[in-house]
Coordinates of C-alpha atoms (C1' of nucleotides) in Angstrom, one line a residue:
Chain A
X115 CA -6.3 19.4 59.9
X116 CA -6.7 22.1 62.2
X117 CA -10.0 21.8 64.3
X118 CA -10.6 25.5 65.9
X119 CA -13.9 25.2 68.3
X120 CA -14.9 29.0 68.5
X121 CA -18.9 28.6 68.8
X122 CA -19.9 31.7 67.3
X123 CA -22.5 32.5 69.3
X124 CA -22.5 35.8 71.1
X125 CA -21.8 33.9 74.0
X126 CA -18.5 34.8 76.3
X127 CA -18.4 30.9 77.1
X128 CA -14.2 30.4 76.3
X129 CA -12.8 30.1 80.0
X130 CA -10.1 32.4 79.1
X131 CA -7.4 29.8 79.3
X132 CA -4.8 33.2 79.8
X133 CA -4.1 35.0 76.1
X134 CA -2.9 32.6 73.8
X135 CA 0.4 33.7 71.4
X136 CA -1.6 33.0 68.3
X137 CA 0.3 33.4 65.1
X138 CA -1.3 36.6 62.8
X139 CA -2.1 33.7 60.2
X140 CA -4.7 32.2 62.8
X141 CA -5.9 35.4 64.5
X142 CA -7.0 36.5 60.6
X143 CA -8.4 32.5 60.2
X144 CA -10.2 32.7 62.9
X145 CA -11.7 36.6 62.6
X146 CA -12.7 35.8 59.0
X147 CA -14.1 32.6 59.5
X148 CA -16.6 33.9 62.7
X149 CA -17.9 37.0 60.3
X150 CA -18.7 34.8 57.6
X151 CA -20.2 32.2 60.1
X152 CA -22.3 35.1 62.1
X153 CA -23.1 36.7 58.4
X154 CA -21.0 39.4 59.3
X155 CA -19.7 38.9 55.9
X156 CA -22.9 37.6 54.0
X157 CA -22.6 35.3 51.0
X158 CA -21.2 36.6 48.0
X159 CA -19.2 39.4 49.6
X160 CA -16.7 40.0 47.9
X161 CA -12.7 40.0 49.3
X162 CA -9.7 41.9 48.4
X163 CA -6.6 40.9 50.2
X164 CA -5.0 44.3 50.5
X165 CA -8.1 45.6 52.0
X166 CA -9.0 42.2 54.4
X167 CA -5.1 42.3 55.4
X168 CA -5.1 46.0 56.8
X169 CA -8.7 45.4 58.0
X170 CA -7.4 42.8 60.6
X171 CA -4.0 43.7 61.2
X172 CA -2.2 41.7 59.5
X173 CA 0.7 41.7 56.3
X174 CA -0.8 40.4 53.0
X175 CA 1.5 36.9 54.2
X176 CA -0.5 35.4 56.7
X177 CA -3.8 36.8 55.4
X178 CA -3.5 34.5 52.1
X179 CA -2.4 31.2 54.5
X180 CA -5.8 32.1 55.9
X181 CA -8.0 32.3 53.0
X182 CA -6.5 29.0 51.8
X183 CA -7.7 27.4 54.3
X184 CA -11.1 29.1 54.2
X185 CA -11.0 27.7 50.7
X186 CA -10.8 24.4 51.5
X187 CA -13.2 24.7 54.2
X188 CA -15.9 25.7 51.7
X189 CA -17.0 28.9 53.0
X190 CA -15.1 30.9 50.3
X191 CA -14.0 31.0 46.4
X192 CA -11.2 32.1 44.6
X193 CA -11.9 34.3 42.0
X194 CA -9.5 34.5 38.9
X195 CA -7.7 38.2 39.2
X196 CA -10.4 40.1 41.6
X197 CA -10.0 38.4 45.4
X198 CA -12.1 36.3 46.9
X199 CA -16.0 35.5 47.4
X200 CA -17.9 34.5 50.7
X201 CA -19.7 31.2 49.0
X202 CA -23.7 31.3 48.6
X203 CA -26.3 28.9 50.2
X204 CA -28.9 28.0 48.3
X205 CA -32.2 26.2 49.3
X206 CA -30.6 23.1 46.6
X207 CA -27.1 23.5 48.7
X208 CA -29.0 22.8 52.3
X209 CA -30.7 19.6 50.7
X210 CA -27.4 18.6 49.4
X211 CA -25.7 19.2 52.8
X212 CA -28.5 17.5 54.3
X213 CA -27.6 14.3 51.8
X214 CA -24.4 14.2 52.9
X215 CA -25.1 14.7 56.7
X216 CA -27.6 12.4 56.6
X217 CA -25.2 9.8 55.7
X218 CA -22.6 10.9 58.1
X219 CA -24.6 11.0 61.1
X220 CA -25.8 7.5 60.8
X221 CA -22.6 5.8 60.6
X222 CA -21.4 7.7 63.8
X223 CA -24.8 7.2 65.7
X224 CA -23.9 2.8 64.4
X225 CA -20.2 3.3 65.2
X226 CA -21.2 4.6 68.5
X227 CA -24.0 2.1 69.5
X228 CA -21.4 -0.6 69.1
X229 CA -18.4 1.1 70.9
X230 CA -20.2 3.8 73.5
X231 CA -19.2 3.7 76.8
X232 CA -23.2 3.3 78.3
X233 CA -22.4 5.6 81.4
X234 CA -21.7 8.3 79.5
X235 CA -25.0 8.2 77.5
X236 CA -27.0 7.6 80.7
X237 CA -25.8 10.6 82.1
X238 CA -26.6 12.5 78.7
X239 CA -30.1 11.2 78.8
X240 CA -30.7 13.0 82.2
X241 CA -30.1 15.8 81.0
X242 CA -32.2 15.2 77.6
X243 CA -35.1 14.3 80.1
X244 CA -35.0 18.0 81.7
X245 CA -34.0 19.4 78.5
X246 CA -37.9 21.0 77.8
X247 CA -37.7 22.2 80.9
X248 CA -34.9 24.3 79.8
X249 CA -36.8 26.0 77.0
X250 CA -39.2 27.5 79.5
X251 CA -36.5 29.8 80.6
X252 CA -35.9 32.4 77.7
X253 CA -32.9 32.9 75.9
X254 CA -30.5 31.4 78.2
X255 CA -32.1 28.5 78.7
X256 CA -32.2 27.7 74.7
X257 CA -28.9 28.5 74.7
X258 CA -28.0 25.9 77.3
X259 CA -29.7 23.9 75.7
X260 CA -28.0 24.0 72.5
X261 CA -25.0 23.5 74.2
X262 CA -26.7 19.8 75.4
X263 CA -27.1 19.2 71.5
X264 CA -23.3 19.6 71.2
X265 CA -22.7 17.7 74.0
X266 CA -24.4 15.0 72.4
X267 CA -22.7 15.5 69.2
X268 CA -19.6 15.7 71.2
X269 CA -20.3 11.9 72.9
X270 CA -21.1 10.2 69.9
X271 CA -18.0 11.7 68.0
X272 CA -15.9 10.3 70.5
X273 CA -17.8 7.1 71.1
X274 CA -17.4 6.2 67.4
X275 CA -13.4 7.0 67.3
X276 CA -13.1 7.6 64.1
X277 CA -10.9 10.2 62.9
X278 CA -11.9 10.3 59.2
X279 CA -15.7 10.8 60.3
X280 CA -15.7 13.4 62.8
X281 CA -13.5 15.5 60.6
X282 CA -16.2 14.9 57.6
X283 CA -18.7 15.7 60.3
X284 CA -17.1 18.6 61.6
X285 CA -16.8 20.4 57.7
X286 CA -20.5 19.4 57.3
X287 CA -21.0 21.5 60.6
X288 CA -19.5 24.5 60.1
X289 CA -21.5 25.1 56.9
X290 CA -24.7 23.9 58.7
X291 CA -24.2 26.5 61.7
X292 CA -24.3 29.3 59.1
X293 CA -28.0 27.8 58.1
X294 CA -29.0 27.6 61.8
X295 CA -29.4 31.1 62.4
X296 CA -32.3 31.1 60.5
X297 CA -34.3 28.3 62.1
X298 CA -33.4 28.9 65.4
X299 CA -35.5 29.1 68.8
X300 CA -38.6 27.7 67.1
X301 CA -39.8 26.2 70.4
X302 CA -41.9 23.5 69.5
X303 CA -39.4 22.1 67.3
X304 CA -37.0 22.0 69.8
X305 CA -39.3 19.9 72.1
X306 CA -39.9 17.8 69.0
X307 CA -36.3 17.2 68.6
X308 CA -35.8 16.7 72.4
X309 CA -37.5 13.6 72.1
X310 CA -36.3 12.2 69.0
X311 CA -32.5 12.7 70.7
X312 CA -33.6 10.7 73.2
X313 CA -34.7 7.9 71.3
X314 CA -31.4 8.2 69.7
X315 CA -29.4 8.0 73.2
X316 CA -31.6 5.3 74.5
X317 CA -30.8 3.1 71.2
X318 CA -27.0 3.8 71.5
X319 CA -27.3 2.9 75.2
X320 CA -29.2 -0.1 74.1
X321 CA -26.0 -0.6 71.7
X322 CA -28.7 -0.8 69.3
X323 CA -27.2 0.2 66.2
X324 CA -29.6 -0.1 63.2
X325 CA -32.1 2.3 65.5
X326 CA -29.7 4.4 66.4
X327 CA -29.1 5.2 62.6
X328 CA -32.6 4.8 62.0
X329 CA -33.7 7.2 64.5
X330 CA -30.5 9.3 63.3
X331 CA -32.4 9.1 60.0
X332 CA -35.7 10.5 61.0
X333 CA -34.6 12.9 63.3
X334 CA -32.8 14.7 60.3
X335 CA -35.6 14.5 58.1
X336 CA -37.3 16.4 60.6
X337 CA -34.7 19.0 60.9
X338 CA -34.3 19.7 57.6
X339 CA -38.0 19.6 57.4
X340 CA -38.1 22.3 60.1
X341 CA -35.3 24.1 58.6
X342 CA -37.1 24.4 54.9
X343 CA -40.0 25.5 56.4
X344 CA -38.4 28.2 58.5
X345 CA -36.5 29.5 55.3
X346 CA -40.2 29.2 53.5
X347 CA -41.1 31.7 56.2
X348 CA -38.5 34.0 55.8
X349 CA -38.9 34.4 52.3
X350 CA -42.6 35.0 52.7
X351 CA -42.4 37.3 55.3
X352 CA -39.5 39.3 53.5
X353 CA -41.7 39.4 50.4
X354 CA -44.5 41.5 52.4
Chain B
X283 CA -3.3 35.8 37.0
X284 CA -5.9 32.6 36.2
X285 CA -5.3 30.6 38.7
X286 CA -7.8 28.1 39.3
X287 CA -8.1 26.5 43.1
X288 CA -8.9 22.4 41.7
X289 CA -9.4 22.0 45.3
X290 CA -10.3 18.1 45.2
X291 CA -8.5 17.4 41.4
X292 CA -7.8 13.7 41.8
X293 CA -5.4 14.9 39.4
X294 CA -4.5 12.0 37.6
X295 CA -6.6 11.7 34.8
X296 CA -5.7 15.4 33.2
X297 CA -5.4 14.7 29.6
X298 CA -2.0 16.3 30.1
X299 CA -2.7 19.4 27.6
X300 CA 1.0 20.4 27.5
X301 CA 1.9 22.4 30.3
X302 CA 0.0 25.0 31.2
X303 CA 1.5 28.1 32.7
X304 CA 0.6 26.3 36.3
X305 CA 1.4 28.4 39.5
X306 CA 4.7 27.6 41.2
X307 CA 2.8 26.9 44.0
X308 CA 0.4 24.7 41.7
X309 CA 3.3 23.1 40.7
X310 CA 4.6 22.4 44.2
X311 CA 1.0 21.0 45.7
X312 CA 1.0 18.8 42.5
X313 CA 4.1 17.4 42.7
X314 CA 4.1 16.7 46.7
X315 CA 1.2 15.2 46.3
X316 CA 2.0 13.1 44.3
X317 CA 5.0 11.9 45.2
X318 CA 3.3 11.2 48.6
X319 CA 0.3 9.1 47.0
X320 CA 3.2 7.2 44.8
X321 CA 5.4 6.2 48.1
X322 CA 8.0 8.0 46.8
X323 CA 7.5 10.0 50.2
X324 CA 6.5 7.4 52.5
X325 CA 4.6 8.0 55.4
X326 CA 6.7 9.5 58.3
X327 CA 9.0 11.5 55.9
X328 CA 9.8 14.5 57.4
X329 CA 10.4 17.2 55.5
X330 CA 11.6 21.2 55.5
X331 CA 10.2 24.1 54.0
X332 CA 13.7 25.7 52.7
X333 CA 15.0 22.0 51.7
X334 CA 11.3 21.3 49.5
X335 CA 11.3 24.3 48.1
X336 CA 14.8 24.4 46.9
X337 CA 14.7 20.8 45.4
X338 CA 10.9 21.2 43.8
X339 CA 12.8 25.1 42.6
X340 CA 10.4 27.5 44.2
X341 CA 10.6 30.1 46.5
X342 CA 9.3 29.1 50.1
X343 CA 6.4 30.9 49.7
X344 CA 4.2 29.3 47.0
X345 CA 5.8 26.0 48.8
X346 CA 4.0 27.1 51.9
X347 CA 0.8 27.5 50.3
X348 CA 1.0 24.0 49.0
X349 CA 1.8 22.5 52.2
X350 CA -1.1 24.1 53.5
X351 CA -3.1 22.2 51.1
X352 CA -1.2 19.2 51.5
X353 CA -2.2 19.4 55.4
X354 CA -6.0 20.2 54.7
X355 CA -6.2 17.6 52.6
X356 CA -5.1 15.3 55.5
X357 CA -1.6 14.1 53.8
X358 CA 1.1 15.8 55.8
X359 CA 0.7 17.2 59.2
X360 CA 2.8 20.2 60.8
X361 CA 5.1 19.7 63.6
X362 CA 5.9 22.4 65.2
X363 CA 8.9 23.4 65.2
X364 CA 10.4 20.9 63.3
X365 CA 9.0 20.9 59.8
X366 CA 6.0 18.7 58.3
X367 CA 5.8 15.3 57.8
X368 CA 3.8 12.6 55.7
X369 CA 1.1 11.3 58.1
X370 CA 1.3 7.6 58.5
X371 CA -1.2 5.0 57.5
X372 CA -1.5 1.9 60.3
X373 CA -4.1 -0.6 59.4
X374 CA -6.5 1.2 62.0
X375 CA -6.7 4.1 60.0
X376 CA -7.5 1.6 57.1
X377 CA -10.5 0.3 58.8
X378 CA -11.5 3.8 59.7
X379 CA -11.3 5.1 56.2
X380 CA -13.6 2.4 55.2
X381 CA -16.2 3.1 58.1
X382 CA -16.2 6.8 56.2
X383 CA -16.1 5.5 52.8
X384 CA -19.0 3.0 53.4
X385 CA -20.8 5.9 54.5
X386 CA -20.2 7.5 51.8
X387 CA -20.4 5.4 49.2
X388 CA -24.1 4.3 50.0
X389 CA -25.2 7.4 49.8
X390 CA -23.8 8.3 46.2
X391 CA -25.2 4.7 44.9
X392 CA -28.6 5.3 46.8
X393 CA -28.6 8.6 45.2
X394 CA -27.8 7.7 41.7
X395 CA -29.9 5.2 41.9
X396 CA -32.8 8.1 42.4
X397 CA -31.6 10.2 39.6
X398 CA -29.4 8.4 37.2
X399 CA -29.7 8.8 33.3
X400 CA -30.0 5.0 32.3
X401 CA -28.5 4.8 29.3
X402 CA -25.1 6.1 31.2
X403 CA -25.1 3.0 33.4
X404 CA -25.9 0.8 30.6
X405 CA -23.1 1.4 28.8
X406 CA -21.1 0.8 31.6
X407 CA -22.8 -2.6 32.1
X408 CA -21.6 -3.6 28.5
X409 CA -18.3 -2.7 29.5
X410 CA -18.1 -4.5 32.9
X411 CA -19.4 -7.7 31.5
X412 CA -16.7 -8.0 29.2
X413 CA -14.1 -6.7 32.2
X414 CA -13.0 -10.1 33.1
X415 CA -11.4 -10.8 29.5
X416 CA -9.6 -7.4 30.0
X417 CA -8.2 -9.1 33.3
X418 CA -6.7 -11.7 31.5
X419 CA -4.4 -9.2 28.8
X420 CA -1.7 -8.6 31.4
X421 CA -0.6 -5.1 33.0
X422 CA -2.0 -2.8 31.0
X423 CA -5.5 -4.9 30.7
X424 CA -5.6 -4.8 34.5
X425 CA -4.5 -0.9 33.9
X426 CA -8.0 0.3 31.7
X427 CA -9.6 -1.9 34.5
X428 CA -9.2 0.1 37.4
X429 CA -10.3 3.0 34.5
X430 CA -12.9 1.5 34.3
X431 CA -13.9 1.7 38.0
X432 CA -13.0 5.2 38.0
X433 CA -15.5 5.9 35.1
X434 CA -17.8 3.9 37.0
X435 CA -17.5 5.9 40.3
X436 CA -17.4 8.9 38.5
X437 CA -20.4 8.1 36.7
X438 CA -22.4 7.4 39.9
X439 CA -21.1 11.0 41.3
X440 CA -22.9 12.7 39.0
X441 CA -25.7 11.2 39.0
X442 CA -25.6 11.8 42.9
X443 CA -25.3 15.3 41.8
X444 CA -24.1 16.1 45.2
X445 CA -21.5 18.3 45.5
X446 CA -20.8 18.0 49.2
X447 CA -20.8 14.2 48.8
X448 CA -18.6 14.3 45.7
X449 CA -16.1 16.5 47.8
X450 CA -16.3 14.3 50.8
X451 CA -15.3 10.7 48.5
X452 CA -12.6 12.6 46.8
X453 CA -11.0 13.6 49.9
X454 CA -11.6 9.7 51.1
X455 CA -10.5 8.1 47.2
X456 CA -7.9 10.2 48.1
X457 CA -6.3 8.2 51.0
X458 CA -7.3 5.2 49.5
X459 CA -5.0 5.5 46.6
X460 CA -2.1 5.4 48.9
X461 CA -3.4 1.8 50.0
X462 CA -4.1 0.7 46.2
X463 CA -0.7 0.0 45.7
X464 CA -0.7 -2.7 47.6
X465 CA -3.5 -4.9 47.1
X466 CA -3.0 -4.3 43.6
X467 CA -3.4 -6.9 40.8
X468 CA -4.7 -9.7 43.0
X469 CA -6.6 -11.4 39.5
X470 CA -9.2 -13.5 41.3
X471 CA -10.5 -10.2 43.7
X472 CA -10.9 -8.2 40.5
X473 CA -12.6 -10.8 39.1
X474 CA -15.4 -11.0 42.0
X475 CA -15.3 -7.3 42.5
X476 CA -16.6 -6.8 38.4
X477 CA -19.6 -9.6 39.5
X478 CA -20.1 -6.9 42.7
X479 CA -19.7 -4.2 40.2
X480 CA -22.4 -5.1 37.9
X481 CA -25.0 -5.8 40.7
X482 CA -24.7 -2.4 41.9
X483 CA -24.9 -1.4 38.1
X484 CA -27.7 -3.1 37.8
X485 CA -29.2 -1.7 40.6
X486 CA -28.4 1.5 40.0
X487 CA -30.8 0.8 36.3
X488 CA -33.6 -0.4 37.9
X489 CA -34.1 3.0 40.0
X490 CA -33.6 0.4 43.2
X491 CA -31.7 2.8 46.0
X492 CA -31.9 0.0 48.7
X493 CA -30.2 -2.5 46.5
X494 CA -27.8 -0.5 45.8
X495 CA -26.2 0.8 48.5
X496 CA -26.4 -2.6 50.3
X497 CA -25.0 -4.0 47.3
X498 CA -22.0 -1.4 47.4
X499 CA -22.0 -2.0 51.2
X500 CA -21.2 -5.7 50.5
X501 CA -18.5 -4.8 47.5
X502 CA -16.9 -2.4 49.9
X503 CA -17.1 -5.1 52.8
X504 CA -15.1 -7.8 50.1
X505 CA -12.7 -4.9 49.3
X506 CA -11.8 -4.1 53.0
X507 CA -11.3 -7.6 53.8
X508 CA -9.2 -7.9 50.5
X509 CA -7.1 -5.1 51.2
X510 CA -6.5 -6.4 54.8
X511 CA -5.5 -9.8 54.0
X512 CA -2.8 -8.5 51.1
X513 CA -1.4 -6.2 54.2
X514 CA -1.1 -9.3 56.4
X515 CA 0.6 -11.4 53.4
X516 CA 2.8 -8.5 52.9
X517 CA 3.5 -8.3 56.7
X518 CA 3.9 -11.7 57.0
X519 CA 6.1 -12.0 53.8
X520 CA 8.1 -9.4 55.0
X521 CA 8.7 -11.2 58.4
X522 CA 10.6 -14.0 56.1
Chain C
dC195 C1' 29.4 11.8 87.0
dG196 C1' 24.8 13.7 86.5
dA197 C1' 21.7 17.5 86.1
dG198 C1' 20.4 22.0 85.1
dC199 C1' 20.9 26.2 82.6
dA200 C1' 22.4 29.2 79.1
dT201 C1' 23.5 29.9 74.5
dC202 C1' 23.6 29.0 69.7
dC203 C1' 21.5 27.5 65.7
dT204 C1' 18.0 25.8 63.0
dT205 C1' 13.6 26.5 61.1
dT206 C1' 9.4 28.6 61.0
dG207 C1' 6.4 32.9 60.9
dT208 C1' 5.9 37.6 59.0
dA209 C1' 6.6 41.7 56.3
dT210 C1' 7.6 43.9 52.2
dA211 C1' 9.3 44.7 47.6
dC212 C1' 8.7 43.5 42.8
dA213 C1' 6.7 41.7 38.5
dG214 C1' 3.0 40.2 35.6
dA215 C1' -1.7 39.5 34.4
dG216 C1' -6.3 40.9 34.0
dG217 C1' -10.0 44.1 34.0
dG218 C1' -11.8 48.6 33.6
dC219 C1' -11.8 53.0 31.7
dT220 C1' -11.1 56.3 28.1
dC221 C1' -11.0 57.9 23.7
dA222 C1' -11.8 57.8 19.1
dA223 C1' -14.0 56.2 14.9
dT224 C1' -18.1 54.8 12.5
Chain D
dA106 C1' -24.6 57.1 20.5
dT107 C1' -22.4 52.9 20.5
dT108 C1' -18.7 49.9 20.1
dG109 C1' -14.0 48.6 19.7
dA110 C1' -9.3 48.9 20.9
dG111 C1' -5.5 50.2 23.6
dC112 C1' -3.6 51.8 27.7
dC113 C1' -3.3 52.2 32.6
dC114 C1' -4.0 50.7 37.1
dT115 C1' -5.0 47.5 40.4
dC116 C1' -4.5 43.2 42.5
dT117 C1' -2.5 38.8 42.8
dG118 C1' 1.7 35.6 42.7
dT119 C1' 6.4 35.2 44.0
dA120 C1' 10.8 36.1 46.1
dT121 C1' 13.6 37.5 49.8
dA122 C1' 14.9 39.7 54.0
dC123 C1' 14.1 39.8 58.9
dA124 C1' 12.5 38.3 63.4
dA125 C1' 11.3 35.2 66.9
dA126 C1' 10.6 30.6 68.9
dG127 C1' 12.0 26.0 69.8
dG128 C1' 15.3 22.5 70.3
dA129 C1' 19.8 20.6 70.8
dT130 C1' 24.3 21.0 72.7
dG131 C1' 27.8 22.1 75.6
dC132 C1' 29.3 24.0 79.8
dT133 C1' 29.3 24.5 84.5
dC134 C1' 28.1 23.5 89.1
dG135 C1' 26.7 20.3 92.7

DNA sequence: CGAGCATCCTTTGTATACAGAGGGCTCAAT
DNA sequence: ATTGAGCCCTCTGTATACAAAGGATGCTCG
């Protein structure tokens, strides 16, 4: 299970750790999985492998390894004779993801109540306390703050140690950070969710695990809340 | 070319339709897999492209493509220079998988419970209460048993009617298949898990989400302890 | 006798050639 | 004009040839 980290914001955050050798099979992985994550390549494009191969530079070879794995990330389809498709996202598809999230993140906030290393969480709740400050300073700052949000994620993955759950967790991200896009920088949401994080630290640094999942539980309610609402929007506005 | 991607096909329950013109690399992903969920390829098995391919009689190609699959699906991982192997199972990984699978788990009963077609589960109730005499007509009794828990959880998938979750508890029923084999046919466990069984049923009948998924969290609590004590008699058996 | 280095060999990664299947287009008939 | 059938063309699935990387081994030098 290859875990490839490339945050796909615009931002020009990879330290540059010299030019890696990648193999043409990950180069095209990578490339293809960014565009559909940025909406480069919006839902329901359709792929030809020919075409995607030459596009990217690569032989037809390491172009397929690619798209299988695409494939079995979710983010796109085989089609019988006629390539490939970039999968859709319906309103039903983010409740679903939602479902299943909502059921991941709880175990990992429990796991990691009970196993957390309490220093580490104090520290991230500093930075939670500041964090509004942060959305007073434009773009940047909500982009640093962001960041804090993976942190967090980050902490609890590794507090929890389990394997089997931060991969689930991971596959449920990557679809969710091509819905996030569309409900992002909505400040007072992100003060709103500022707080509920850090009832969620303090319970896990309490090693309070029921609350932590419980407070895990209402702060995704609210997101997805936040997140239908924003889509609501969008539609409305691109019907006027 | 049809070839259809069954991306999470438990694959054992085909009704074996004679043999379709399958994919060579089809073929290949089928056949690995299973060998690897059987123990035929026990865990640490390392294997070679050129020395798979020739004994399975494809070209390294399509084999590649399967081991791709075989690695997404978490079953073999890639060693660099040196081939694949079949990724071990130690009992910490066990306990892990259940920390994912009770996750999991709840969330598909809690959800059928919310939008489950009654008569469905009804039926199954008539068949679980008469389970216990199928328990007592040897091998292939305790054989349309274990059907019976996979109609059961396949039942409650779709009632979840969440495809995300449904992808997520293959992938997990997955793994735990290659554990089955050895808790299997312990007669007084099945017996208590068909009482466990028919709570949740019930539950799952009376709209009641709560009771449900803490009633699956306590079956899947008896089942993890089960499993574990069978490992320990087998370790300990072994040590003789 | 041990350690370091160079070389060989094994094994993967990539490209390309070929075959078959499926869909689309055209042409004709009603 | 519309619909059906047949053909062609495109695109995927597979095989194989080639290149490069990594490890193991043996040789040499200290």
């Amino acid at each position: 299970m290859t875990v490839v980290y490339t945050q796909t914001d615009s931002g020009v955050r990879e330290p540059v750790t010299a030019s890696e050798p990648l193999t043409a099979s990950e180069r095209a992985y990578r490339q293809l999985r960014v565009e559909i994550l940025d909406g480069d390549l919006p839902p329901g494009t359709g792929l030809l492998e020919v075409e995607q191969a030459a596009r990217i530079g690569v032989s037809r070879t390491p172009l397929r390894a690619a798209v299988a794995r695409l494939i079995s990330d979710g983010l796109v389809a085989g089609r019988s004779g006629r390539g490939f498709v970039v999968t859709e996202i319906s309103i039903e598809r983010i409740r679903e993801l939602y479902e299943l999230r909502q059921a991941l993140e709880e175990q990992a906030a429990r796991l990691a109540a009970l196993r957390r290393d309490p220093a580490v969480f104090r520290a991230l709740r500093e930075q939670f306390v500041s964090a509004p400050e942060l959305l007073l300073q434009g773009e940047d700052g909500i982009h640093r703050y962001y960041d804090l949000i993976d942190d967090l994620e980050r902490a609890i993955d590794t507090a929890g140690a389990n394997p089997y759950l931060v991969g689930a967790l991971d596959a449920v991200r990557t679809h969710l950070s091509r819905i996030r896009r569309l409900a992002r920088g909505n400040q007072a949401r992100l003060r709103a969710a500022a707080t509920e994080h850090l009832l969620i630290i303090d319970a896990i640094i309490a090693g309070d695990a029921n609350l932590a999942a419980h407070a895990t539980h209402v702060h995704l309610h609210q997101s997805l809340t936040s997140v239908l609402a924003a889509i609501d929007e969008e539609t409305a506005n691109r019907a006027d």
